[in-house]
PDB file of C-alpha atoms and ligand atoms in Angstrom:
ATOM      1  CA  MET A   1      93.666 130.833 -20.646  1.00 62.00           C
ATOM      2  CA  PRO A   2      91.663 132.847 -23.329  1.00 72.00           C
ATOM      3  CA  GLU A   3      87.992 131.942 -23.552  1.00 84.00           C
ATOM      4  CA  THR A   4      87.117 129.266 -26.372  1.00 94.00           C
ATOM      5  CA  LYS A   5      84.656 130.987 -29.017  1.00 97.00           C
ATOM      6  CA  VAL A   6      81.265 129.695 -29.830  1.00 98.00           C
ATOM      7  CA  ALA A   7      79.778 129.539 -33.391  1.00 99.00           C
ATOM      8  CA  LEU A   8      76.178 128.843 -34.197  1.00 99.00           C
ATOM      9  CA  VAL A   9      75.558 127.541 -37.604  1.00 99.00           C
ATOM     10  CA  THR A  10      71.867 127.187 -38.706  1.00 99.00           C
ATOM     11  CA  GLY A  11      71.388 124.097 -41.092  1.00 98.00           C
ATOM     12  CA  GLY A  12      74.775 122.838 -39.836  1.00 98.00           C
ATOM     13  CA  SER A  13      73.856 119.215 -39.874  1.00 98.00           C
ATOM     14  CA  ARG A  14      74.304 118.730 -43.869  1.00 98.00           C
ATOM     15  CA  GLY A  15      75.862 120.319 -47.008  1.00 98.00           C
ATOM     16  CA  ILE A  16      77.466 123.900 -46.746  1.00 98.00           C
ATOM     17  CA  GLY A  17      76.275 124.432 -43.104  1.00 98.00           C
ATOM     18  CA  LYS A  18      77.993 121.079 -42.102  1.00 98.00           C
ATOM     19  CA  ALA A  19      81.156 122.132 -43.945  1.00 98.00           C
ATOM     20  CA  CYS A  20      81.021 125.789 -42.074  1.00 99.00           C
ATOM     21  CA  ALA A  21      80.811 123.896 -38.625  1.00 99.00           C
ATOM     22  CA  VAL A  22      83.646 121.765 -39.358  1.00 98.00           C
ATOM     23  CA  GLU A  23      85.910 124.499 -40.713  1.00 98.00           C
ATOM     24  CA  LEU A  24      85.234 126.647 -37.588  1.00 98.00           C
ATOM     25  CA  ALA A  25      85.639 123.616 -35.387  1.00 98.00           C
ATOM     26  CA  LYS A  26      89.065 123.292 -36.782  1.00 98.00           C
ATOM     27  CA  ALA A  27      89.771 126.876 -35.985  1.00 98.00           C
ATOM     28  CA  GLY A  28      89.102 125.974 -32.499  1.00 98.00           C
ATOM     29  CA  TYR A  29      85.309 127.167 -32.121  1.00 98.00           C
ATOM     30  CA  ASN A  30      83.065 125.343 -29.840  1.00 98.00           C
ATOM     31  CA  ILE A  31      79.977 124.635 -32.230  1.00 99.00           C
ATOM     32  CA  ALA A  32      76.253 124.833 -31.962  1.00 99.00           C
ATOM     33  CA  ILE A  33      74.386 123.585 -35.121  1.00 99.00           C
ATOM     34  CA  SER A  34      70.591 123.643 -35.796  1.00 98.00           C
ATOM     35  CA  TYR A  35      68.713 121.402 -38.018  1.00 98.00           C
ATOM     36  CA  ALA A  36      64.957 120.760 -38.995  1.00 98.00           C
ATOM     37  CA  GLY A  37      64.312 116.944 -38.744  1.00 98.00           C
ATOM     38  CA  ASN A  38      67.072 114.675 -40.167  1.00 98.00           C
ATOM     39  CA  ASP A  39      68.477 113.413 -36.757  1.00 98.00           C
ATOM     40  CA  GLU A  40      70.527 110.874 -38.197  1.00 98.00           C
ATOM     41  CA  ALA A  41      72.624 113.680 -40.287  1.00 98.00           C
ATOM     42  CA  ALA A  42      72.963 115.971 -37.195  1.00 98.00           C
ATOM     43  CA  ASN A  43      73.989 113.054 -34.804  1.00 98.00           C
ATOM     44  CA  LYS A  44      76.938 112.255 -37.301  1.00 98.00           C
ATOM     45  CA  THR A  45      77.791 115.840 -37.691  1.00 98.00           C
ATOM     46  CA  VAL A  46      78.008 116.386 -33.918  1.00 98.00           C
ATOM     47  CA  SER A  47      80.035 113.395 -33.581  1.00 98.00           C
ATOM     48  CA  GLU A  48      82.477 114.294 -36.250  1.00 98.00           C
ATOM     49  CA  LEU A  49      82.832 117.546 -34.680  1.00 98.00           C
ATOM     50  CA  ASN A  50      83.433 116.089 -31.167  1.00 98.00           C
ATOM     51  CA  GLN A  51      86.224 114.091 -32.765  1.00 98.00           C
ATOM     52  CA  LEU A  52      88.065 117.366 -33.689  1.00 98.00           C
ATOM     53  CA  GLY A  53      88.025 118.000 -30.144  1.00 98.00           C
ATOM     54  CA  VAL A  54      85.702 120.782 -29.705  1.00 98.00           C
ATOM     55  CA  LYS A  55      82.325 120.744 -27.716  1.00 98.00           C
ATOM     56  CA  ALA A  56      79.233 120.342 -30.183  1.00 98.00           C
ATOM     57  CA  LYS A  57      75.605 120.099 -29.819  1.00 98.00           C
ATOM     58  CA  ALA A  58      72.604 119.926 -32.410  1.00 99.00           C
ATOM     59  CA  TYR A  59      69.395 121.602 -31.964  1.00 99.00           C
ATOM     60  CA  LYS A  60      66.208 120.693 -33.851  1.00 98.00           C
ATOM     61  CA  PHE A  61      63.865 123.631 -34.417  1.00 98.00           C
ATOM     62  CA  ASP A  62      62.207 125.442 -37.449  1.00 98.00           C
ATOM     63  CA  VAL A  63      64.182 128.717 -38.351  1.00 98.00           C
ATOM     64  CA  SER A  64      61.161 129.949 -39.773  1.00 98.00           C
ATOM     65  CA  ASP A  65      59.296 129.855 -36.370  1.00 98.00           C
ATOM     66  CA  LYS A  66      60.128 133.192 -34.257  1.00 98.00           C
ATOM     67  CA  GLU A  67      59.284 131.588 -30.937  1.00 98.00           C
ATOM     68  CA  ALA A  68      61.258 128.485 -31.618  1.00 98.00           C
ATOM     69  CA  CYS A  69      64.360 130.550 -32.608  1.00 99.00           C
ATOM     70  CA  SER A  70      64.246 132.608 -29.605  1.00 98.00           C
ATOM     71  CA  LYS A  71      63.719 129.591 -27.246  1.00 98.00           C
ATOM     72  CA  SER A  72      66.353 127.586 -28.793  1.00 98.00           C
ATOM     73  CA  VAL A  73      69.053 130.728 -28.898  1.00 98.00           C
ATOM     74  CA  SER A  74      68.250 130.624 -24.867  1.00 98.00           C
ATOM     75  CA  GLU A  75      69.113 127.228 -24.573  1.00 98.00           C
ATOM     76  CA  ILE A  76      72.068 127.461 -26.803  1.00 98.00           C
ATOM     77  CA  LEU A  77      73.403 130.468 -24.581  1.00 98.00           C
ATOM     78  CA  SER A  78      72.691 128.410 -21.350  1.00 98.00           C
ATOM     79  CA  ASP A  79      74.773 125.410 -22.875  1.00 98.00           C
ATOM     80  CA  PHE A  80      77.553 127.224 -24.407  1.00 98.00           C
ATOM     81  CA  GLY A  81      77.635 130.433 -22.387  1.00 98.00           C
ATOM     82  CA  THR A  82      78.095 132.762 -25.169  1.00 98.00           C
ATOM     83  CA  ILE A  83      77.681 132.859 -29.096  1.00 98.00           C
ATOM     84  CA  HIS A  84      80.512 134.939 -30.973  1.00 98.00           C
ATOM     85  CA  VAL A  85      79.641 133.823 -34.592  1.00 99.00           C
ATOM     86  CA  LEU A  86      76.093 133.399 -36.116  1.00 99.00           C
ATOM     87  CA  VAL A  87      75.976 131.788 -39.451  1.00 99.00           C
ATOM     88  CA  ASN A  88      72.612 132.290 -40.865  1.00 99.00           C
ATOM     89  CA  ASN A  89      72.653 129.304 -43.516  1.00 98.00           C
ATOM     90  CA  ALA A  90      69.607 127.188 -43.398  1.00 98.00           C
ATOM     91  CA  GLY A  91      67.596 127.291 -46.338  1.00 98.00           C
ATOM     92  CA  ILE A  92      65.368 125.621 -48.633  1.00 98.00           C
ATOM     93  CA  THR A  93      64.037 126.012 -52.314  1.00 98.00           C
ATOM     94  CA  ARG A  94      60.347 125.582 -53.792  1.00 98.00           C
ATOM     95  CA  ASP A  95      61.124 126.490 -57.313  1.00 98.00           C
ATOM     96  CA  GLY A  96      58.426 127.230 -60.125  1.00 98.00           C
ATOM     97  CA  LEU A  97      57.507 129.952 -62.638  1.00 98.00           C
ATOM     98  CA  PHE A  98      56.069 132.914 -61.274  1.00 98.00           C
ATOM     99  CA  MET A  99      52.482 132.466 -63.098  1.00 98.00           C
ATOM    100  CA  ARG A 100      52.239 128.953 -60.904  1.00 97.00           C
ATOM    101  CA  MET A 101      54.033 130.254 -57.853  1.00 98.00           C
ATOM    102  CA  SER A 102      51.526 129.534 -54.846  1.00 98.00           C
ATOM    103  CA  SER A 103      51.495 131.581 -51.896  1.00 98.00           C
ATOM    104  CA  GLU A 104      52.566 128.479 -49.855  1.00 98.00           C
ATOM    105  CA  ASN A 105      55.678 128.419 -51.824  1.00 98.00           C
ATOM    106  CA  TRP A 106      56.263 132.077 -51.643  1.00 98.00           C
ATOM    107  CA  GLU A 107      55.954 132.206 -47.993  1.00 98.00           C
ATOM    108  CA  ALA A 108      57.690 129.016 -47.036  1.00 98.00           C
ATOM    109  CA  VAL A 109      60.872 130.167 -48.801  1.00 99.00           C
ATOM    110  CA  ILE A 110      60.690 134.068 -47.666  1.00 99.00           C
ATOM    111  CA  ASN A 111      60.120 132.563 -43.985  1.00 98.00           C
ATOM    112  CA  THR A 112      62.767 129.887 -44.119  1.00 98.00           C
ATOM    113  CA  ASN A 113      65.430 131.949 -45.858  1.00 98.00           C
ATOM    114  CA  LEU A 114      64.916 135.557 -44.927  1.00 99.00           C
ATOM    115  CA  ASN A 115      62.650 135.964 -41.915  1.00 99.00           C
ATOM    116  CA  SER A 116      64.712 133.336 -40.320  1.00 99.00           C
ATOM    117  CA  ALA A 117      67.788 135.705 -40.297  1.00 99.00           C
ATOM    118  CA  PHE A 118      65.853 138.377 -38.549  1.00 99.00           C
ATOM    119  CA  TYR A 119      64.605 135.929 -35.808  1.00 99.00           C
ATOM    120  CA  MET A 120      68.146 134.398 -35.172  1.00 99.00           C
ATOM    121  CA  THR A 121      69.938 137.618 -35.308  1.00 99.00           C
ATOM    122  CA  ASN A 122      67.191 139.217 -33.293  1.00 98.00           C
ATOM    123  CA  SER A 123      67.823 136.117 -30.497  1.00 98.00           C
ATOM    124  CA  VAL A 124      71.720 136.399 -30.354  1.00 98.00           C
ATOM    125  CA  ILE A 125      72.159 140.318 -30.798  1.00 98.00           C
ATOM    126  CA  LYS A 126      71.789 141.253 -27.046  1.00 98.00           C
ATOM    127  CA  GLN A 127      74.369 138.895 -26.140  1.00 98.00           C
ATOM    128  CA  MET A 128      76.874 140.208 -29.063  1.00 98.00           C
ATOM    129  CA  ILE A 129      76.259 143.790 -27.831  1.00 98.00           C
ATOM    130  CA  LYS A 130      76.813 143.031 -24.187  1.00 98.00           C
ATOM    131  CA  GLN A 131      80.130 141.291 -25.142  1.00 97.00           C
ATOM    132  CA  ARG A 132      81.108 144.056 -27.476  1.00 98.00           C
ATOM    133  CA  GLU A 133      81.933 141.407 -30.066  1.00 98.00           C
ATOM    134  CA  GLY A 134      80.153 139.417 -32.830  1.00 98.00           C
ATOM    135  CA  CYS A 135      80.389 138.200 -36.244  1.00 99.00           C
ATOM    136  CA  ILE A 136      77.174 137.548 -38.603  1.00 99.00           C
ATOM    137  CA  ILE A 137      77.327 135.751 -41.861  1.00 99.00           C
ATOM    138  CA  ASN A 138      74.343 135.536 -43.961  1.00 99.00           C
ATOM    139  CA  MET A 139      74.237 132.681 -46.736  1.00 99.00           C
ATOM    140  CA  SER A 140      72.753 134.468 -49.837  1.00 99.00           C
ATOM    141  CA  SER A 141      73.269 133.256 -53.317  1.00 98.00           C
ATOM    142  CA  ILE A 142      74.459 134.359 -56.709  1.00 98.00           C
ATOM    143  CA  VAL A 143      70.531 134.427 -57.619  1.00 98.00           C
ATOM    144  CA  GLY A 144      70.233 137.235 -54.969  1.00 98.00           C
ATOM    145  CA  LEU A 145      72.374 139.393 -57.296  1.00 98.00           C
ATOM    146  CA  MET A 146      71.587 138.458 -60.622  1.00 98.00           C
ATOM    147  CA  GLY A 147      67.936 136.571 -60.363  1.00 98.00           C
ATOM    148  CA  ASN A 148      66.976 133.184 -62.003  1.00 97.00           C
ATOM    149  CA  ALA A 149      64.033 132.194 -63.773  1.00 98.00           C
ATOM    150  CA  GLY A 150      61.806 129.847 -61.678  1.00 98.00           C
ATOM    151  CA  GLN A 151      63.370 131.335 -58.343  1.00 98.00           C
ATOM    152  CA  THR A 152      61.229 134.506 -57.729  1.00 98.00           C
ATOM    153  CA  ASN A 153      60.813 133.465 -54.189  1.00 98.00           C
ATOM    154  CA  TYR A 154      64.318 132.159 -53.646  1.00 98.00           C
ATOM    155  CA  SER A 155      66.040 135.261 -55.352  1.00 98.00           C
ATOM    156  CA  ALA A 156      63.699 137.663 -53.326  1.00 99.00           C
ATOM    157  CA  ALA A 157      64.821 135.937 -49.959  1.00 99.00           C
ATOM    158  CA  LYS A 158      68.418 135.953 -51.001  1.00 99.00           C
ATOM    159  CA  ALA A 159      68.508 139.618 -52.318  1.00 99.00           C
ATOM    160  CA  GLY A 160      66.769 140.438 -49.053  1.00 99.00           C
ATOM    161  CA  LEU A 161      69.385 138.747 -47.193  1.00 99.00           C
ATOM    162  CA  ILE A 162      72.026 141.269 -48.981  1.00 99.00           C
ATOM    163  CA  GLY A 163      69.961 144.567 -48.120  1.00 99.00           C
ATOM    164  CA  PHE A 164      69.824 143.066 -44.363  1.00 99.00           C
ATOM    165  CA  THR A 165      73.462 142.659 -44.372  1.00 99.00           C
ATOM    166  CA  LYS A 166      74.610 145.776 -45.448  1.00 99.00           C
ATOM    167  CA  SER A 167      71.969 147.964 -43.175  1.00 99.00           C
ATOM    168  CA  LEU A 168      72.785 145.796 -40.154  1.00 99.00           C
ATOM    169  CA  ALA A 169      76.577 146.124 -40.749  1.00 99.00           C
ATOM    170  CA  LYS A 170      76.192 149.875 -40.664  1.00 98.00           C
ATOM    171  CA  GLU A 171      73.804 149.935 -37.492  1.00 98.00           C
ATOM    172  CA  LEU A 172      76.345 147.552 -35.518  1.00 98.00           C
ATOM    173  CA  GLY A 173      79.911 148.454 -36.524  1.00 98.00           C
ATOM    174  CA  SER A 174      80.199 150.971 -33.698  1.00 98.00           C
ATOM    175  CA  ARG A 175      79.424 147.722 -31.276  1.00 98.00           C
ATOM    176  CA  ASN A 176      82.342 145.714 -32.907  1.00 98.00           C
ATOM    177  CA  ILE A 177      79.849 143.516 -34.635  1.00 98.00           C
ATOM    178  CA  ARG A 178      80.687 142.650 -38.234  1.00 99.00           C
ATOM    179  CA  VAL A 179      77.877 141.577 -40.709  1.00 99.00           C
ATOM    180  CA  ASN A 180      78.632 140.068 -43.948  1.00 99.00           C
ATOM    181  CA  ALA A 181      77.195 137.647 -46.684  1.00 99.00           C
ATOM    182  CA  ILE A 182      78.314 135.212 -48.907  1.00 98.00           C
ATOM    183  CA  ALA A 183      77.092 134.610 -52.409  1.00 98.00           C
ATOM    184  CA  PRO A 184      77.692 131.010 -53.379  1.00 98.00           C
ATOM    185  CA  GLY A 185      77.399 129.764 -56.834  1.00 98.00           C
ATOM    186  CA  PHE A 186      76.396 126.209 -57.912  1.00 98.00           C
ATOM    187  CA  ILE A 187      77.611 124.041 -54.669  1.00 98.00           C
ATOM    188  CA  GLN A 188      77.343 120.112 -54.744  1.00 97.00           C
ATOM    189  CA  THR A 189      74.887 119.401 -51.834  1.00 96.00           C
ATOM    190  CA  ASP A 190      71.700 117.747 -51.662  1.00 94.00           C
ATOM    191  CA  MET A 191      69.794 120.982 -52.746  1.00 93.00           C
ATOM    192  CA  THR A 192      71.622 120.650 -56.454  1.00 94.00           C
ATOM    193  CA  LYS A 193      71.779 117.003 -56.525  1.00 93.00           C
ATOM    194  CA  ASP A 194      69.315 116.790 -59.386  1.00 93.00           C
ATOM    195  CA  LEU A 195      71.004 119.319 -61.710  1.00 92.00           C
ATOM    196  CA  ASP A 196      73.013 118.563 -64.873  1.00 94.00           C
ATOM    197  CA  THR A 197      76.455 119.331 -63.251  1.00 94.00           C
ATOM    198  CA  GLU A 198      78.229 118.650 -66.703  1.00 94.00           C
ATOM    199  CA  LYS A 199      76.082 121.301 -68.454  1.00 95.00           C
ATOM    200  CA  ILE A 200      76.292 123.793 -65.729  1.00 96.00           C
ATOM    201  CA  SER A 201      80.103 123.365 -65.530  1.00 97.00           C
ATOM    202  CA  GLU A 202      80.589 124.749 -68.988  1.00 97.00           C
ATOM    203  CA  HIS A 203      79.130 128.201 -67.897  1.00 96.00           C
ATOM    204  CA  ILE A 204      81.472 128.324 -64.902  1.00 98.00           C
ATOM    205  CA  PRO A 205      84.736 130.211 -65.678  1.00 98.00           C
ATOM    206  CA  LEU A 206      86.313 127.688 -63.191  1.00 98.00           C
ATOM    207  CA  LYS A 207      84.811 124.769 -65.038  1.00 98.00           C
ATOM    208  CA  ARG A 208      83.470 122.922 -61.865  1.00 97.00           C
ATOM    209  CA  LEU A 209      80.815 123.176 -59.243  1.00 98.00           C
ATOM    210  CA  GLY A 210      81.815 124.498 -55.918  1.00 98.00           C
ATOM    211  CA  LEU A 211      82.229 122.194 -52.919  1.00 98.00           C
ATOM    212  CA  PRO A 212      80.777 122.809 -49.370  1.00 98.00           C
ATOM    213  CA  GLU A 213      84.429 123.251 -48.257  1.00 98.00           C
ATOM    214  CA  ASP A 214      84.742 126.171 -50.937  1.00 98.00           C
ATOM    215  CA  ILE A 215      82.108 127.973 -48.932  1.00 98.00           C
ATOM    216  CA  ALA A 216      83.255 126.845 -45.454  1.00 99.00           C
ATOM    217  CA  LYS A 217      86.784 128.472 -46.186  1.00 98.00           C
ATOM    218  CA  ALA A 218      85.151 131.828 -46.614  1.00 99.00           C
ATOM    219  CA  VAL A 219      83.222 131.787 -43.800  1.00 99.00           C
ATOM    220  CA  LYS A 220      86.190 130.859 -41.798  1.00 98.00           C
ATOM    221  CA  PHE A 221      88.095 133.779 -43.354  1.00 98.00           C
ATOM    222  CA  LEU A 222      85.075 136.234 -42.367  1.00 98.00           C
ATOM    223  CA  ALA A 223      84.972 134.820 -38.843  1.00 98.00           C
ATOM    224  CA  VAL A 224      88.592 134.698 -37.992  1.00 98.00           C
ATOM    225  CA  ASP A 225      90.820 136.774 -40.367  1.00 98.00           C
ATOM    226  CA  ALA A 226      88.640 139.448 -41.649  1.00 98.00           C
ATOM    227  CA  GLN A 227      88.510 141.940 -38.687  1.00 98.00           C
ATOM    228  CA  TYR A 228      88.183 145.140 -40.934  1.00 98.00           C
ATOM    229  CA  ILE A 229      85.547 143.508 -43.161  1.00 99.00           C
ATOM    230  CA  THR A 230      81.960 144.371 -42.722  1.00 99.00           C
ATOM    231  CA  GLY A 231      78.963 144.971 -44.822  1.00 99.00           C
ATOM    232  CA  GLN A 232      80.314 142.887 -47.858  1.00 99.00           C
ATOM    233  CA  VAL A 233      78.786 140.260 -50.159  1.00 98.00           C
ATOM    234  CA  ILE A 234      81.737 137.812 -50.967  1.00 98.00           C
ATOM    235  CA  GLY A 235      81.141 135.730 -54.175  1.00 98.00           C
ATOM    236  CA  VAL A 236      82.127 131.993 -53.882  1.00 98.00           C
ATOM    237  CA  ASP A 237      80.939 130.781 -57.365  1.00 98.00           C
ATOM    238  CA  GLY A 238      83.799 129.817 -59.645  1.00 98.00           C
ATOM    239  CA  GLY A 239      83.827 133.165 -61.479  1.00 98.00           C
ATOM    240  CA  LEU A 240      79.841 133.134 -62.393  1.00 97.00           C
ATOM    241  CA  VAL A 241      79.226 136.711 -61.395  1.00 96.00           C
ATOM    242  CA  VAL A 242      82.075 139.213 -62.005  1.00 93.00           C
TER     243      VAL A 242
HETATM  244  P1  LIG B 301      71.053 121.481 -47.942  1.00 89.25           P
HETATM  245  O1  LIG B 301      71.959 120.531 -48.022  1.00 89.25           O
HETATM  246  O2  LIG B 301      69.577 121.157 -48.284  1.00 89.25           O
HETATM  247  O3  LIG B 301      70.992 121.596 -46.155  1.00 89.25           O
HETATM  248  C1  LIG B 301      70.043 122.434 -45.827  1.00 89.25           C
HETATM  249  C2  LIG B 301      70.317 122.570 -44.096  1.00 89.25           C
HETATM  250  O4  LIG B 301      69.246 123.280 -43.657  1.00 89.25           O
HETATM  251  C3  LIG B 301      69.874 121.106 -43.453  1.00 89.25           C
HETATM  252  O5  LIG B 301      70.869 121.126 -42.324  1.00 89.25           O
HETATM  253  C4  LIG B 301      68.609 121.359 -43.132  1.00 89.25           C
HETATM  254  O6  LIG B 301      67.978 120.464 -41.949  1.00 89.25           O
HETATM  255  C5  LIG B 301      68.455 122.850 -42.730  1.00 89.25           C
HETATM  256  N1  LIG B 301      67.102 123.362 -42.714  1.00 89.25           N
HETATM  257  C6  LIG B 301      66.333 123.379 -43.773  1.00 89.25           C
HETATM  258  N2  LIG B 301      65.210 124.001 -43.533  1.00 89.25           N
HETATM  259  C7  LIG B 301      65.175 124.263 -42.073  1.00 89.25           C
HETATM  260  C8  LIG B 301      64.298 124.931 -41.370  1.00 89.25           C
HETATM  261  N3  LIG B 301      63.096 125.089 -41.748  1.00 89.25           N
HETATM  262  N4  LIG B 301      64.741 124.944 -40.009  1.00 89.25           N
HETATM  263  C9  LIG B 301      65.981 124.575 -39.606  1.00 89.25           C
HETATM  264  N5  LIG B 301      66.766 124.043 -40.304  1.00 89.25           N
HETATM  265  C10 LIG B 301      66.512 123.683 -41.752  1.00 89.25           C
HETATM  266  O7  LIG B 301      71.462 122.847 -48.400  1.00 89.25           O
HETATM  267  P2  LIG B 301      72.895 123.459 -48.906  1.00 89.25           P
HETATM  268  O8  LIG B 301      72.934 123.455 -50.252  1.00 89.25           O
HETATM  269  O9  LIG B 301      73.692 123.218 -47.848  1.00 89.25           O
HETATM  270  O10 LIG B 301      72.246 125.144 -48.662  1.00 89.25           O
HETATM  271  C11 LIG B 301      72.630 125.838 -47.546  1.00 89.25           C
HETATM  272  C12 LIG B 301      72.455 127.338 -47.776  1.00 89.25           C
HETATM  273  O11 LIG B 301      73.341 127.580 -48.730  1.00 89.25           O
HETATM  274  C13 LIG B 301      71.086 127.602 -48.025  1.00 89.25           C
HETATM  275  O12 LIG B 301      70.726 129.025 -47.305  1.00 89.25           O
HETATM  276  C14 LIG B 301      71.096 127.780 -49.475  1.00 89.25           C
HETATM  277  O13 LIG B 301      69.977 128.476 -49.971  1.00 89.25           O
HETATM  278  C15 LIG B 301      72.517 128.289 -49.781  1.00 89.25           C
HETATM  279  N6  LIG B 301      72.910 128.171 -51.036  1.00 89.25           N
HETATM  280  C16 LIG B 301      72.951 126.901 -51.558  1.00 89.25           C
HETATM  281  C17 LIG B 301      73.726 126.741 -52.727  1.00 89.25           C
HETATM  282  C18 LIG B 301      73.851 125.171 -53.570  1.00 89.25           C
HETATM  283  O14 LIG B 301      74.241 125.446 -54.680  1.00 89.25           O
HETATM  284  N7  LIG B 301      74.013 124.400 -52.753  1.00 89.25           N
HETATM  285  C19 LIG B 301      73.923 128.043 -53.666  1.00 89.25           C
HETATM  286  C20 LIG B 301      73.581 129.247 -53.169  1.00 89.25           C
HETATM  287  C21 LIG B 301      73.184 129.180 -51.879  1.00 89.25           C
HETATM  288  P3  LIG B 301      67.654 118.965 -42.009  1.00 89.25           P
HETATM  289  O15 LIG B 301      68.785 118.038 -42.591  1.00 89.25           O
HETATM  290  O16 LIG B 301      67.107 118.326 -40.544  1.00 89.25           O
HETATM  291  O17 LIG B 301      66.590 119.103 -43.262  1.00 89.25           O
END
């Protein structure tokens, strides 16, 4: 019998990460999700994943903490045996105009959205190299491509993820490890719940915000189908950035 593949989705308890976990579970992956503090959402997601017939477990740790990432990945490897797909998805916003941007808000966003990808990838990479197979998907954003007033910290982190993706893809291609990024537009999650969706939709060629499932389908495509795609940034934004 072929080995069941394993995917680790950071921030997989809610929003986009949850949709990615569900889509990968539907594709037959066993799923490890990480989250920061909302136990209720994490437990609910794990039971939904279990109902899809796969093994699933949630791990509470802060992705901006290097030691916690390394320790938790060791635990996941011991629970699941391996990791084939890593989705670096966990992220936060701490918006504000640059003139008023505090060091705390700058560092929180860079640490949680960008340094986390280094910590998590660093922790899984040996296993992927050993098994000569791996797929890393970094959740960037359209603002990493085009910038956004009030989000210098967030855009810098998301642009950083794109450079990280392209360079790592070049380093790891020969090891059969693919590294890609997704650049979502405006997606309906808790992160965007306070935005004026009607006004934003007017500026989107497809005239609606995206759903977490729209991103999850791209993640499943990159993980399962896109065996000759690496180093790419896939826009899933309703046509906002063309
Ligand atoms: P969300 O609904 O706010 O969910 C965030 C997830 O990340 C939750 O599972 C949360 O755990 C986890 N998380 C937050 N900080 C963490 C930390 N320090 N350590 C570990 N886990 C942490 O966010 P979302 O809208 O789904 O966004 C997911 C990703 O897509 C983010 O990287 C975001 O920047 C990116 N993105 C989103 C949009 C959008 O329009 N929504 C657009 C472009 C890019 P808890 O539940 O425990 O807090």
